[in-house]
Short mmCIF file of C-alpha atoms in Angstrom, two decimals:
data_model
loop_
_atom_site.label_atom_id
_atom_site.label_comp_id
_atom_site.label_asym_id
_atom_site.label_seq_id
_atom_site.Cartn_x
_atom_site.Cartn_y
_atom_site.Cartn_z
CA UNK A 5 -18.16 -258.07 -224.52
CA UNK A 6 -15.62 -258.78 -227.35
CA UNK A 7 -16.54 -261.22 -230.20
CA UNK A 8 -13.73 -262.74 -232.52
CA UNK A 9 -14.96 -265.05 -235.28
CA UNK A 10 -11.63 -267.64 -235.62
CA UNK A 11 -11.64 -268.84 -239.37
CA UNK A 12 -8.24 -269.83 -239.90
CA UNK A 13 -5.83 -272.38 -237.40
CA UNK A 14 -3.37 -269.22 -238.30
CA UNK A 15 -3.98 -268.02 -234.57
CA UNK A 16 -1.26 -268.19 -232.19
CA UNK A 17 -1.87 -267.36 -228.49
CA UNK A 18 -5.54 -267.13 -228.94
CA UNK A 19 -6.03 -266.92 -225.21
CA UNK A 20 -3.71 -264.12 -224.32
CA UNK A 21 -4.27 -262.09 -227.04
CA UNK A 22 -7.80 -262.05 -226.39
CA UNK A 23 -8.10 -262.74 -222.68
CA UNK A 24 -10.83 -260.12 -220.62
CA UNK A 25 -9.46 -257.10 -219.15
CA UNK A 26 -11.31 -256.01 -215.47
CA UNK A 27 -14.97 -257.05 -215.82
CA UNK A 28 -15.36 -257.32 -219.37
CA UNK A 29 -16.35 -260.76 -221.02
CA UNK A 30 -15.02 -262.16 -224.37
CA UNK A 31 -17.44 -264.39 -226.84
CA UNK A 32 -15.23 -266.80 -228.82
CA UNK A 33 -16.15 -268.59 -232.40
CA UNK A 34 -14.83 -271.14 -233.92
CA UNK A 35 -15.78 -273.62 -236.72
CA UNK A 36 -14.06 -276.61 -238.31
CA UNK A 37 -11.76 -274.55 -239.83
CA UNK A 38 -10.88 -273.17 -236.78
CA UNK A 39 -10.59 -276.63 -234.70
CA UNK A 40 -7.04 -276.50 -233.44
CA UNK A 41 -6.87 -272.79 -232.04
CA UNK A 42 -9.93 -274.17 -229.68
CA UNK A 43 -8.34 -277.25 -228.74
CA UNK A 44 -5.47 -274.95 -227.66
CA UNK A 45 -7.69 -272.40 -226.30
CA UNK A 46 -9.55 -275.50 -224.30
CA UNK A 47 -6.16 -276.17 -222.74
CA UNK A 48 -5.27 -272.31 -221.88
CA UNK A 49 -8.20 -272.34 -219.76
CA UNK A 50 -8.28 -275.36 -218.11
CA UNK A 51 -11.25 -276.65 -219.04
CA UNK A 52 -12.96 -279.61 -217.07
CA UNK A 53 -12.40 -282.71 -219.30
CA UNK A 54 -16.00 -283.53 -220.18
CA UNK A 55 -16.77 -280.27 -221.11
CA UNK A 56 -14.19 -279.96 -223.19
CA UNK A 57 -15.10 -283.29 -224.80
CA UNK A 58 -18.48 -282.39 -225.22
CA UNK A 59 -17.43 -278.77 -227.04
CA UNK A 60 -14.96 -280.57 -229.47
CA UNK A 61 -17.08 -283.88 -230.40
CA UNK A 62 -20.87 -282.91 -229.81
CA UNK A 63 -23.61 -284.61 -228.64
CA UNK A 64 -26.75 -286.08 -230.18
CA UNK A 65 -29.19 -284.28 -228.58
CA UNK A 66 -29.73 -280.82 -226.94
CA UNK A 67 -28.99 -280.99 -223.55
CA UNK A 68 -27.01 -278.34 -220.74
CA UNK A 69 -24.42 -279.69 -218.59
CA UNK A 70 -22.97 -278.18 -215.68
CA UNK A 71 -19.45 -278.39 -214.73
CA UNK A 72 -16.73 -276.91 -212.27
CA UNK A 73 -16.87 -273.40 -213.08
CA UNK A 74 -18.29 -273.72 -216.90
CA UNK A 75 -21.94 -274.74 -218.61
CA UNK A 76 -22.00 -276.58 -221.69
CA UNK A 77 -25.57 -276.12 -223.90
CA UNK A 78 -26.03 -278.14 -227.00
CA UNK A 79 -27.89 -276.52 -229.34
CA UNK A 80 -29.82 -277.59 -232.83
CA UNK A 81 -30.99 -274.92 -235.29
CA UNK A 82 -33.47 -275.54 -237.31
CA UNK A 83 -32.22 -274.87 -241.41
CA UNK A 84 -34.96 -274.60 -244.74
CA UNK A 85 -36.46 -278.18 -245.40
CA UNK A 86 -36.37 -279.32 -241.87
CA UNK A 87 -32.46 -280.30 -241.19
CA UNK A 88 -31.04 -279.00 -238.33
CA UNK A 89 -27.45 -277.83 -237.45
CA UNK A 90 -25.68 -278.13 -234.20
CA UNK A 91 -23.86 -275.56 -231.88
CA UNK A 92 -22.43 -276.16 -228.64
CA UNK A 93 -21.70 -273.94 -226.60
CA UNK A 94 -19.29 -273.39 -223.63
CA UNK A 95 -20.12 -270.41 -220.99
CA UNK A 96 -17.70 -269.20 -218.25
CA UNK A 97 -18.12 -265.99 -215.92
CA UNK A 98 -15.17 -264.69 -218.44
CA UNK A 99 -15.84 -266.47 -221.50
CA UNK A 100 -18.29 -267.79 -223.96
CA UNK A 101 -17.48 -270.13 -226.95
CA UNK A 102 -19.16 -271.56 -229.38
CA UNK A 103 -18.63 -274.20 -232.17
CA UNK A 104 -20.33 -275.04 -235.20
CA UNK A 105 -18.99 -277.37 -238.12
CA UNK A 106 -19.71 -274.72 -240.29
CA UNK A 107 -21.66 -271.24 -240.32
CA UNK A 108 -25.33 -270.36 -239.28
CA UNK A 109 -26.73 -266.97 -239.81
CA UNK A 110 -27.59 -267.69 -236.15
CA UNK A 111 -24.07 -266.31 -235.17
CA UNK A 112 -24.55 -263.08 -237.04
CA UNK A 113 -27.90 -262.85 -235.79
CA UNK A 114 -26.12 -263.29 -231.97
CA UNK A 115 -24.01 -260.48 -233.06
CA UNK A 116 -26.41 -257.88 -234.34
CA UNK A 117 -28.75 -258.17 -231.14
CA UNK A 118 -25.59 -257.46 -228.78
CA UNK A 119 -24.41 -254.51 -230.86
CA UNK A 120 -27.95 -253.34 -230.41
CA UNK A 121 -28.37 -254.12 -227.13
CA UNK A 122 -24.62 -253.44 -225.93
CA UNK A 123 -26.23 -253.57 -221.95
CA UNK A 124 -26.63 -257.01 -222.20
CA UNK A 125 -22.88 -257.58 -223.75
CA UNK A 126 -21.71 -257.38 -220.22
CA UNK A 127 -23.05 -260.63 -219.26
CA UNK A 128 -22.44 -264.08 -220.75
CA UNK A 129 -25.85 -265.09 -219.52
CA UNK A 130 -27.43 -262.85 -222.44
CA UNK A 131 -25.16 -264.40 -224.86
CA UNK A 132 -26.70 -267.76 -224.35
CA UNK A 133 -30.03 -266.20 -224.33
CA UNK A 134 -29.71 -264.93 -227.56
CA UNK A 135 -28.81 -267.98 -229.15
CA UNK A 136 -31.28 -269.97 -227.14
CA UNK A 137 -33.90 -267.50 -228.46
CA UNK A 138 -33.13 -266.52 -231.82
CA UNK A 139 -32.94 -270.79 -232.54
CA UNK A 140 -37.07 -270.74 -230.63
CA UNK A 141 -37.77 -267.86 -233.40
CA UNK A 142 -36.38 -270.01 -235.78
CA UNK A 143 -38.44 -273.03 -235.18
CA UNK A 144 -41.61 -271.03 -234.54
CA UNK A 145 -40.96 -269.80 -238.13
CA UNK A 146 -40.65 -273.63 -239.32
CA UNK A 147 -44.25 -274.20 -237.74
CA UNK A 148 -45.97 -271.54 -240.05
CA UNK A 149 -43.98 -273.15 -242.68
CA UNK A 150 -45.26 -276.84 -241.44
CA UNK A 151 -48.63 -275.24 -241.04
CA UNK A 152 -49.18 -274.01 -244.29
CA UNK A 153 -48.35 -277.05 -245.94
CA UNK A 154 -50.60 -279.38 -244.07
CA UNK A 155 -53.56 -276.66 -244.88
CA UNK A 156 -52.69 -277.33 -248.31
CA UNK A 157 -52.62 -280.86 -248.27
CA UNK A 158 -56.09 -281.24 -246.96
CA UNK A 159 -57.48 -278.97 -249.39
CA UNK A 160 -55.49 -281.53 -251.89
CA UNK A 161 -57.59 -284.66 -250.10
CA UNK A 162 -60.97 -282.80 -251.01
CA UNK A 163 -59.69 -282.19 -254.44
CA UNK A 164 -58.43 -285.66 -255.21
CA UNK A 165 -59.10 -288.19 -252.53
CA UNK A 166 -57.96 -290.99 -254.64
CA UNK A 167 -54.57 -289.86 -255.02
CA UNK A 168 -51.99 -292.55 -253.48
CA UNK A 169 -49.32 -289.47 -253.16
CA UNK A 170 -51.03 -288.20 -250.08
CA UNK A 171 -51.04 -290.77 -248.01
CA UNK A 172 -47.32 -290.88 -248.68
CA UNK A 173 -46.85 -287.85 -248.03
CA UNK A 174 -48.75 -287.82 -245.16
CA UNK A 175 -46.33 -290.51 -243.60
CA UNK A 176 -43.06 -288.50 -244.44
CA UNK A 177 -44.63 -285.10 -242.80
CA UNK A 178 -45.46 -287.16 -239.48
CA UNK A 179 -41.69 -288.84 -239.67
CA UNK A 180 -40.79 -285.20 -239.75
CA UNK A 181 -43.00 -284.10 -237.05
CA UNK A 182 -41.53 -286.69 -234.91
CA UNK A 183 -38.12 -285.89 -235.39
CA UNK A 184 -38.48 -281.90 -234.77
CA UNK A 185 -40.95 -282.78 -231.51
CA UNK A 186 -37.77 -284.85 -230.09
CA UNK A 187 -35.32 -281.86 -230.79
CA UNK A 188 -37.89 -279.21 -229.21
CA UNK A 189 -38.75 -281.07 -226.31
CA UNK A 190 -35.30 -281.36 -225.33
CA UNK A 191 -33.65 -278.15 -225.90
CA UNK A 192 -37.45 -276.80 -223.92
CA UNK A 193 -35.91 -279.35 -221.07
CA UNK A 194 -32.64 -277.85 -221.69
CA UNK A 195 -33.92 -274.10 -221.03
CA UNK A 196 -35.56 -275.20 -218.02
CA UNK A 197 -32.55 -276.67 -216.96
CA UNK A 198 -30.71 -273.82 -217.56
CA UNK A 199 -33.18 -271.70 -215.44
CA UNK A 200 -32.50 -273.79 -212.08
CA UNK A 201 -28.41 -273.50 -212.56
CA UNK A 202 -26.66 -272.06 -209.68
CA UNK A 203 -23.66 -270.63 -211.92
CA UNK A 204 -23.20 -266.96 -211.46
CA UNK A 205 -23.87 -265.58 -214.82
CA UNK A 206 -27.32 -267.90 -214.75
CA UNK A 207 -29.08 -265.23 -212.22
CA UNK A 208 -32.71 -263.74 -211.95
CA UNK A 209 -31.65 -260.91 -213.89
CA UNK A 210 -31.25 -263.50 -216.67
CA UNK A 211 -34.31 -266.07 -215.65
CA UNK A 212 -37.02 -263.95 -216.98
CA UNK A 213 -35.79 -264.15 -220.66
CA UNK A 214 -35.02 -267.93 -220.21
CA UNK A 215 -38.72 -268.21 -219.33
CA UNK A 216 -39.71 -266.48 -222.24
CA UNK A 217 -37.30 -268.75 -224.27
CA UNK A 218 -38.99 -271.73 -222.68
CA UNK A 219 -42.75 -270.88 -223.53
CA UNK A 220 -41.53 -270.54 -226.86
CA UNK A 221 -40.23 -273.99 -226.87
CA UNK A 222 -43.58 -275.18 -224.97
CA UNK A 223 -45.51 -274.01 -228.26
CA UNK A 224 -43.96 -275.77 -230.61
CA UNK A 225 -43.62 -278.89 -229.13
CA UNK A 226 -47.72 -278.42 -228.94
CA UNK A 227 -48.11 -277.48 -232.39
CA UNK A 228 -46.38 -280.38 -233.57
CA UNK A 229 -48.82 -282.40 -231.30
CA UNK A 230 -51.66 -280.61 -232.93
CA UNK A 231 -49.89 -281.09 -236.47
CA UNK A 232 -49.32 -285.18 -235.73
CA UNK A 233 -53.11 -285.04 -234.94
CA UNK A 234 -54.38 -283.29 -237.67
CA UNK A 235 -52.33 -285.46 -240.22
CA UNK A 236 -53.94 -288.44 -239.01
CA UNK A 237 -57.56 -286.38 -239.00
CA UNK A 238 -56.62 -285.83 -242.48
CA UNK A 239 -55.79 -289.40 -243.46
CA UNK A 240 -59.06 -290.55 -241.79
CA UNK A 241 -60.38 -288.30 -243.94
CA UNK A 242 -58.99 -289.37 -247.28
CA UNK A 243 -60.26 -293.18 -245.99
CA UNK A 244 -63.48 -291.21 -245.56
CA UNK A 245 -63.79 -289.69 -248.62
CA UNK A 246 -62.70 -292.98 -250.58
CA UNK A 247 -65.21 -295.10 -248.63
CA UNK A 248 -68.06 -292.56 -249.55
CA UNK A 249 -67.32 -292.32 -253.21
CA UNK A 250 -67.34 -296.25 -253.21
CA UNK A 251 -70.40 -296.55 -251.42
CA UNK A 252 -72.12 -294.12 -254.03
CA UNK A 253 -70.40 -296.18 -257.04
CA UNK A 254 -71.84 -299.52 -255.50
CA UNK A 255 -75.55 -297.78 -254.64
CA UNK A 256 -75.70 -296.68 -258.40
CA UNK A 257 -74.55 -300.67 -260.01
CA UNK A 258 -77.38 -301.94 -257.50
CA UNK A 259 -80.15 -299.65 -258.37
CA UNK A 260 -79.03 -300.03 -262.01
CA UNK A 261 -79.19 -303.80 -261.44
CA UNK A 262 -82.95 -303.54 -259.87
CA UNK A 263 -83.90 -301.76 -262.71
CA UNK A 264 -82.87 -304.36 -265.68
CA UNK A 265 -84.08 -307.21 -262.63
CA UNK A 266 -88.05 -306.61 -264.23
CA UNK A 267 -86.59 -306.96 -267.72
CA UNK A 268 -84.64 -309.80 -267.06
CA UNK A 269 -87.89 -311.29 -266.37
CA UNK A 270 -89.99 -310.34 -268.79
CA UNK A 271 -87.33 -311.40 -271.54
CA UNK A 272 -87.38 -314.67 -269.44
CA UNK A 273 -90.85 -315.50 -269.35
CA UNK A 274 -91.29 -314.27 -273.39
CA UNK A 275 -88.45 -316.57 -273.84
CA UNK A 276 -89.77 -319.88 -272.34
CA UNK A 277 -91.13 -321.36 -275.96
CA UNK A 278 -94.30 -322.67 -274.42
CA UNK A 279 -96.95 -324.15 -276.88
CA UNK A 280 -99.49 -322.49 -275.50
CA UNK A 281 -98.35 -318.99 -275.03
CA UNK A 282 -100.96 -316.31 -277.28
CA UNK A 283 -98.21 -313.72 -277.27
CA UNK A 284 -95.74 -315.81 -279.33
CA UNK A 285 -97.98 -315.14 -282.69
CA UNK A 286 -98.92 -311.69 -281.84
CA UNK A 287 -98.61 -309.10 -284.46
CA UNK A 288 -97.05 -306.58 -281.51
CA UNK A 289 -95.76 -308.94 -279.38
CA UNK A 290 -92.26 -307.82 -279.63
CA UNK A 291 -92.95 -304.07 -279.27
CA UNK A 292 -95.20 -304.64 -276.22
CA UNK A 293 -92.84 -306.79 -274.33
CA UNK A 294 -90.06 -303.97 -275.27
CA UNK A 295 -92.32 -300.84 -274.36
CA UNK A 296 -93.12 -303.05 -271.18
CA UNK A 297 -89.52 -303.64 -270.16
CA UNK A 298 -89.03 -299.68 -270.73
CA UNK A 299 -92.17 -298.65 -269.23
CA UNK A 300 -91.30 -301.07 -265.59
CA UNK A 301 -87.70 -299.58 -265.85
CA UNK A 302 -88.79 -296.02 -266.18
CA UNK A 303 -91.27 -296.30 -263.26
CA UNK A 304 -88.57 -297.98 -261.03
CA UNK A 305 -86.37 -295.24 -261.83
CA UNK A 306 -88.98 -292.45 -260.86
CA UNK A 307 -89.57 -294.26 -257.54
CA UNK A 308 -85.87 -294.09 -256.64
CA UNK A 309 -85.53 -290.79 -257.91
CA UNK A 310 -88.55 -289.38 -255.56
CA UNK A 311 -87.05 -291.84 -252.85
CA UNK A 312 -83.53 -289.57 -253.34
CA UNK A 313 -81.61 -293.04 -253.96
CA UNK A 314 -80.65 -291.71 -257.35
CA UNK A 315 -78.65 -288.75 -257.72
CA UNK A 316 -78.27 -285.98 -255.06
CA UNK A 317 -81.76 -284.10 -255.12
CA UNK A 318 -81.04 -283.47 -251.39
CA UNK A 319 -84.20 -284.83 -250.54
CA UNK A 320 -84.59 -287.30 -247.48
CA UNK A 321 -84.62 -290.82 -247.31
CA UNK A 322 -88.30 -291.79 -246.87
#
């Protein structure tokens, strides 16, 4: 197979110049630079309107169609924080083409694996194997990324579990989520499509790899299930964690409220100005009631502390 990377609209004749010779296949690329040689290229070979529609303006979602003589596959590779690129692709027994607005490392990546494996170079059914691969090897990468991250942020919730910024960031990583599951799911649906295609460079020799592509695809749309699902564990669990910390904050104000309860009334009843009351004219009146109200609030406080309602003892409720 013969690749030609088209930078420049300087091309003239694109078609003939690099047209197969006997069996060989030719893999075209072209970015926006490069627009008008594949418009003219797109006419030279008489491509079926629709596809040639689809190559030039894109779709929004990865999907395969199958036309007269041609397969279209709509591609999005995953870039670093989570955005994604398109490629679309355009597969012929002769010819393969591809179009990005600008350049992926994907395309060098295509490259290198067919000048290793120069076999497969023979067959245009490889070609879109590659890319379909190297862009599942590329999101599997993005899940240890994802992975590592939400590790971390549940070690954050145990750290600070009052911290508003989790929960916010909680919501962004499951906005995320949701976005990449839509993109994997389809371009898994695309694969399989892809699989059942009658075309002749879509052939058993061919299906095994697409299978492989499409268990790829299969785990990560379930580890962003498992990811949605552990982000909401882990907001359940900063909920948690807040409602236990309150709970201990309003268990200590009402034990520290039973305790001054006895004090409140003994001040009371000391402070009722009765005639007849022999502790009024005492000469240790005041010290007894005080060593009284400290005595009652010391013993309350032992019985909660041998309870294990005050502190964390780790003994049982009894």
């Amino acid at each position: 197979m013969e690749y030609h990377h088209t930078e420049t609209p300087e091309v003239d004749g694109l078609y003939r110049r690099h047209a197969p010779i006997g069996s060989e296949t030719c893999w075209l690329h072209f970015t926006a630079a490069s627009k008008v040689d594949l418009e003219r290229l797109l006419d030279a070979l008489s491509v079926h309107p629709l596809a040639k529609r689809r190559l030039l303006f894109g779709t929004d979602i990865p999907m395969a169609d199958e036309y007269e003589r041609s397969l279209f596959l709509s591609l999005f590779v995953i870039r670093p924080e989570l955005r994604t690129a398109k490629i679309y692709l355009l597969a012929t027994e002769r010819y393969v083409i591809s179009y990005m607005e600008e350049d992926d490392p994907l395309v060098e990546n295509v490259k290198e694996r067919l000048l290793y494996h120069r076999e497969h170079a023979l067959h245009p059914g490889y070609v879109l194997y590659y890319f379909l691969d190297i862009t599942a090897i590329r999101f599997l990468q993005v899940i240890d990324d994802i992975a590592d991250c939400i590790q971390a942020l549940e070690s954050q919730v145990f750290k600070t579990p009052f911290a508003n910024e989790i929960g916010r960031n909680i919501y962004r990583w499951k906005i995320r989520i949701h976005e990449l599951r839509q993109v994997a799911e389809a371009q898994e649906e695309t694969v399989k499509t892809i699989q059942h295609a009658t075309l002749p460079y879509i052939n058993a020799e061919t299906n095994p790899y697409m299978q492989d592509v499409a268990g790829r695809f299969s785990r990560v749309t379930a580890a962003l299930d498992a990811f949605k699902e552990s982000l909401s564990g882990i907001f359940d669990l900063q909920l948690s964690l807040k409602s236990d910390h309150m709970n201990v904050i309003m268990k200590t104000l009402t034990l520290v409220s039973v305790i001054f309860m006895p004090m409140t009334f003994i001040a009371g009843v000391y402070g009722m100005n009765f005639a007849v009351m022999p502790e009024l004219k005492w000469k240790y009146g005041y010290g007894f009631a005080l060593l009284l109200m400290a005595t009652t609030a010391v013993l309350i406080a032992l019985y909660f502390k041998k309870k294990g309602w005050w502190g964390e003892n780790g003994t049982k409720e009894k």
